[in-house]
Tab-separated table of C-alpha atoms in Angstrom:
chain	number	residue	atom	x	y	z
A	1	UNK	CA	36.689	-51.958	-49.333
A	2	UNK	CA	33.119	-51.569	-50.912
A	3	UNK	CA	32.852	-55.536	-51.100
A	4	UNK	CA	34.129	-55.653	-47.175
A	5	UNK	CA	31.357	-53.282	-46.800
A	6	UNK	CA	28.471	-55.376	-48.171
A	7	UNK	CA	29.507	-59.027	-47.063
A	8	UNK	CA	31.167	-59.900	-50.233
A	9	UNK	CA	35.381	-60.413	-49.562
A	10	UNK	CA	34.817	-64.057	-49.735
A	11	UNK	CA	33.228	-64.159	-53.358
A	12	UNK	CA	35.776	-61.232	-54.767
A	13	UNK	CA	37.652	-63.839	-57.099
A	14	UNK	CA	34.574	-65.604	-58.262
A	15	UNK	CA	32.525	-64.856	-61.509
A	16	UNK	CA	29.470	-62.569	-61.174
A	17	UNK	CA	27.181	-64.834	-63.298
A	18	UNK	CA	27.914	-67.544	-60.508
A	19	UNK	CA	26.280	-65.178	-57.721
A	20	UNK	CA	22.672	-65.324	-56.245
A	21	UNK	CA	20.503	-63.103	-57.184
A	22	UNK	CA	20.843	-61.389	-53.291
A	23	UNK	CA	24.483	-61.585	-54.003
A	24	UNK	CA	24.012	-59.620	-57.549
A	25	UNK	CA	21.696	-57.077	-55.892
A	26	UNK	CA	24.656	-56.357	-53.472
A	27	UNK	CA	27.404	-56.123	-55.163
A	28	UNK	CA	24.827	-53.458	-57.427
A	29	UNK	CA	24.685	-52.012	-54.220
A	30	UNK	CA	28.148	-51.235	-53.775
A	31	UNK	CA	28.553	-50.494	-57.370
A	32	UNK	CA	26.521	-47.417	-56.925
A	33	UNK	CA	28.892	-46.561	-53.491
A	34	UNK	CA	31.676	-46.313	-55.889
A	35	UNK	CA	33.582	-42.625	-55.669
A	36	UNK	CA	31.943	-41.690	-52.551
A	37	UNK	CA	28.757	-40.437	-53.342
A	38	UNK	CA	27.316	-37.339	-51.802
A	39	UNK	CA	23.842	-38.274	-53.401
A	40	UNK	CA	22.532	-41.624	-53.880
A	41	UNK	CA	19.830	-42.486	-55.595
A	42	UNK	CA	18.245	-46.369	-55.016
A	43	UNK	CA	15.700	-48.044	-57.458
A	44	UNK	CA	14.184	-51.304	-55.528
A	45	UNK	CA	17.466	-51.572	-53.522
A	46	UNK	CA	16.931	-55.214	-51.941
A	47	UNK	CA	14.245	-56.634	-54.596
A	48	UNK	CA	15.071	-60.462	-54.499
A	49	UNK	CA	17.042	-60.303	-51.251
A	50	UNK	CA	16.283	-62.543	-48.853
A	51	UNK	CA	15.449	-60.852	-45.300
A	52	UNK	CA	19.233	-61.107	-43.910
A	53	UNK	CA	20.541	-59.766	-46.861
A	54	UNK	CA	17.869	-57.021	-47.029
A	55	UNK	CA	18.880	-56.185	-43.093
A	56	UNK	CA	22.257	-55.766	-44.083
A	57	UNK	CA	21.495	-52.907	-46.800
A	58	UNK	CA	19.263	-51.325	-44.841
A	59	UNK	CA	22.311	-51.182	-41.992
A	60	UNK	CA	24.467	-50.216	-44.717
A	61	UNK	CA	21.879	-47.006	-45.844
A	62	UNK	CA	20.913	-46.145	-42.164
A	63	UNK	CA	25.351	-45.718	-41.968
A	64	UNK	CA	25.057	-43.429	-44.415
A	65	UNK	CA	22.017	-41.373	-43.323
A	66	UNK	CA	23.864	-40.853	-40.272
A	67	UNK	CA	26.803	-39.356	-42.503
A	68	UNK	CA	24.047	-36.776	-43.787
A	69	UNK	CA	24.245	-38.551	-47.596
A	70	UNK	CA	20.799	-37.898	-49.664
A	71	UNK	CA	19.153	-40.986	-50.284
A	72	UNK	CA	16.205	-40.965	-52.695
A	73	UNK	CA	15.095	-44.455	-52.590
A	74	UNK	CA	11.923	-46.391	-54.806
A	75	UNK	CA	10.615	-48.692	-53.399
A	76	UNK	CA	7.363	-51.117	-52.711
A	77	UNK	CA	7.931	-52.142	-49.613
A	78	UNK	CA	6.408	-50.054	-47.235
A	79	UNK	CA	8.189	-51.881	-44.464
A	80	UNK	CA	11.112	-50.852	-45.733
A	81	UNK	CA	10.354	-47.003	-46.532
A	82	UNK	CA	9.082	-46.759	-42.603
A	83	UNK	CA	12.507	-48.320	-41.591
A	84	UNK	CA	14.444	-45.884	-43.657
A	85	UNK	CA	12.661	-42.730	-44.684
A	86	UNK	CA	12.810	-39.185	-43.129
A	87	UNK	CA	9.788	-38.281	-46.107
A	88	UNK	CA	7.842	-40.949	-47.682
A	89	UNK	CA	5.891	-39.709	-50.572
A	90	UNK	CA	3.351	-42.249	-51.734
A	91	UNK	CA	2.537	-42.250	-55.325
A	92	UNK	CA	-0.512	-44.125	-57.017
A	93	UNK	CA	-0.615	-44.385	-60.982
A	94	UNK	CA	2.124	-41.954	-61.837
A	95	UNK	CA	1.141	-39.223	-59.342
A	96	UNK	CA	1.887	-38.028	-55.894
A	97	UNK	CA	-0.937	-38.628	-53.624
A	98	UNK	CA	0.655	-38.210	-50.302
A	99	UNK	CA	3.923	-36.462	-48.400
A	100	UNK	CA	5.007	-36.623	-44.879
A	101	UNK	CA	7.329	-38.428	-42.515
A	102	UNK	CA	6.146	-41.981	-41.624
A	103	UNK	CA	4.336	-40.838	-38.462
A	104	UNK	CA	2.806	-37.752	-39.795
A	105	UNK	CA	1.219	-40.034	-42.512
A	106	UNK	CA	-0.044	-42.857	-40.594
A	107	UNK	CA	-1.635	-39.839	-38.324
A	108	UNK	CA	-3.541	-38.076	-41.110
A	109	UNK	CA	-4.163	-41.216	-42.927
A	110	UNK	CA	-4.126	-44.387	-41.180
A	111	UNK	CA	-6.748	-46.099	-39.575
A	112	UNK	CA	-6.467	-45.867	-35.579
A	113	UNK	CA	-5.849	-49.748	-35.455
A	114	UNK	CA	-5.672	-52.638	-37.293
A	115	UNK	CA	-7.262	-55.924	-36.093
A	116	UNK	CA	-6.268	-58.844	-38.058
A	117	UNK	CA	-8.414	-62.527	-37.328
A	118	UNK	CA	-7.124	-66.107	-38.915
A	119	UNK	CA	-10.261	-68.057	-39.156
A	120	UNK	CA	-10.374	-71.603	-39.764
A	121	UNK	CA	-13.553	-71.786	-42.307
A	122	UNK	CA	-13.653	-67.979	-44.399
A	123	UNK	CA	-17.653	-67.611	-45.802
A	124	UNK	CA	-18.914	-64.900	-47.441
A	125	UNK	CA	-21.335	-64.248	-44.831
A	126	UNK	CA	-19.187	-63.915	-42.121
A	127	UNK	CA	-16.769	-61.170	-44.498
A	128	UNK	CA	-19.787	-59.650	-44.976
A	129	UNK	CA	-20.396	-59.032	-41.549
A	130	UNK	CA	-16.676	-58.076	-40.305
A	131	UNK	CA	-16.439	-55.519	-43.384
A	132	UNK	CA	-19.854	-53.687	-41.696
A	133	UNK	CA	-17.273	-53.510	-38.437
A	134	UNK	CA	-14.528	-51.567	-40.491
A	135	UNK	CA	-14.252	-47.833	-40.817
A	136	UNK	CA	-15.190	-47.183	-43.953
A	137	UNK	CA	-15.626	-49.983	-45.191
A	138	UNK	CA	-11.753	-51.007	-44.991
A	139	UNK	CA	-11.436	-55.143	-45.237
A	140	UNK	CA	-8.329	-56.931	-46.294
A	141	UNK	CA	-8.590	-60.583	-47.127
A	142	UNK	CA	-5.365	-61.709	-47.937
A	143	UNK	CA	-2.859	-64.731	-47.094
A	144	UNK	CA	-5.262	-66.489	-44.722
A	145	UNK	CA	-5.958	-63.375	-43.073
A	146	UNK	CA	-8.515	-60.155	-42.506
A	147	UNK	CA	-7.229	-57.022	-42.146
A	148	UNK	CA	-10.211	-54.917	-40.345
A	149	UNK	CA	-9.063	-50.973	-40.055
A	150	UNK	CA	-10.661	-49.846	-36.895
A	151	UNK	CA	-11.566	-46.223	-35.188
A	152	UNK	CA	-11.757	-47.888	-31.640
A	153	UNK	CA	-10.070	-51.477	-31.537
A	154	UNK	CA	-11.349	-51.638	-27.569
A	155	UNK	CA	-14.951	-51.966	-28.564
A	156	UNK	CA	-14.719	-53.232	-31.998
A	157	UNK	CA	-12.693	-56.398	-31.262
A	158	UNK	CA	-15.105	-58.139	-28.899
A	159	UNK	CA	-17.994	-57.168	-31.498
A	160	UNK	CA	-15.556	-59.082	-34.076
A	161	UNK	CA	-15.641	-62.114	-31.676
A	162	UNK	CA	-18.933	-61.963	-30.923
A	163	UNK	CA	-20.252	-62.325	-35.073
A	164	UNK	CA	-17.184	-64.736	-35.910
A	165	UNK	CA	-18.845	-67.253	-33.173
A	166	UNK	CA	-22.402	-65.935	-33.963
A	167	UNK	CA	-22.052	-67.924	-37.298
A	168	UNK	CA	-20.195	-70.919	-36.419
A	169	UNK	CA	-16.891	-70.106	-37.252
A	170	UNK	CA	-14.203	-71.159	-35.058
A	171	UNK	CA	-11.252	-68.323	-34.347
A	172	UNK	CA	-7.574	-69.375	-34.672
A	173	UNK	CA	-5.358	-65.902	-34.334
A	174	UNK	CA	-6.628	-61.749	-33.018
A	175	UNK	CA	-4.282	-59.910	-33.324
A	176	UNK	CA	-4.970	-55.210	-32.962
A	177	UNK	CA	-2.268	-53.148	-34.439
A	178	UNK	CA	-0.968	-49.810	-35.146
A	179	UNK	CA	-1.411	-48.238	-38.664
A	180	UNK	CA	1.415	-48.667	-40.828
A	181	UNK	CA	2.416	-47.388	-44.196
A	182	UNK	CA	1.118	-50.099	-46.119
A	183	UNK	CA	-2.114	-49.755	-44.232
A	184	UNK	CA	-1.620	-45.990	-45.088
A	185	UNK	CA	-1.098	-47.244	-49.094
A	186	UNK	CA	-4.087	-49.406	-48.867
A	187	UNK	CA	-6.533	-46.379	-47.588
A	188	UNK	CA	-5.039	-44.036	-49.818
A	189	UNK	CA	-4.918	-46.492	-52.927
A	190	UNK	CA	-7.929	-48.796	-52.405
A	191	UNK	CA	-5.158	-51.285	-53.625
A	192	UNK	CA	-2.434	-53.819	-51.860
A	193	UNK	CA	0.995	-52.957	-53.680
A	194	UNK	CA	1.025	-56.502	-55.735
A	195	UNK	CA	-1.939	-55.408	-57.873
């Protein structure tokens, strides 16, 4: 029933060791659904899962919030505690630095937006000048793109324009966006989640 439950019927006769890793994080998965549990606790559920897999265990745990099971789950993807959790509590070298549902936290600690650019040429003078644009200070340079955390994206975006062409740089993506808990992790922490 358990492997029904997670996608696995087909591979019941077949050796673990000849499972992906996805596969072996499943079947983990519905090891720990064995005898029913009331309480569940969930270290890095979907780790190594690729993103089909991991939408099938977070189906699977949103089932059984909605049969009132506690789930404590760890985890570093933020993406996936905002998809899941009720209460997030965000912890940064071994303590707790923050408590709250999703919303409440990206309220109190978020920045009001989020406008990300894709340049085609990155200088140090023109990250220079974006990061004076941020609140506080906040500037993410990361995969080919800037993060800038904004108080008021309306105003601040054509300013971001304006000093991105100011310098000779050509624009290829703007894109203004809500907080979310990884920008939340990132205020709080001063750090992205890989470091």
């Amino acid at each position: 029933k358990l492997l029904k439950f997670m996608g696995l019927s087909d591979y019941a006769d077949k050796l673990v060791k000849t499972y992906s890793g996805g596969m072996k994080k499943k079947l983990s998965f519905a090891i720990a659904l064995i005898g029913d549990p009331q309480i569940l606790i969930l270290d890095e559920p979907t780790t190594g899962m690729d993103p089909q897999a991991r939408r099938e265990v977070w189906e699977k745990i949103v089932e059984m919030k909605q049969e009132k099971r506690a789930i404590i789950l760890a985890t570093h993807y933020m993406e996936e505690a905002e998809a899941l959790a009720d209460r997030v509590i965000i912890m940064n070298q071994g303590k707790m630095i923050a408590e709250g549902s999703p919303e409440e936290l990206k309220m109190r600690y978020g920045p009001k937006a989020v406008v990300t650019v894709r340049l085609l040429d990155y200088s140090n003078e023109v990250l220079d000048a974006l990061k004076t644009m941020a609140s506080e200070g906040k500037l993410i340079h990361e995969n080919g793109e800037v993060k800038i955390h904004v108080e008021n994206p309306d105003e601040a975006a054509p300013r971001i324009v304006s000093e991105i062409l100011k310098r000779g740089t050509k624009l290829e993506l703007l894109r203004i966006t809500r907080p979310t808990l990884e920008d939340v992790f990132l205020r709080l922490t001063g750090r992205r989640l890989s470091e």
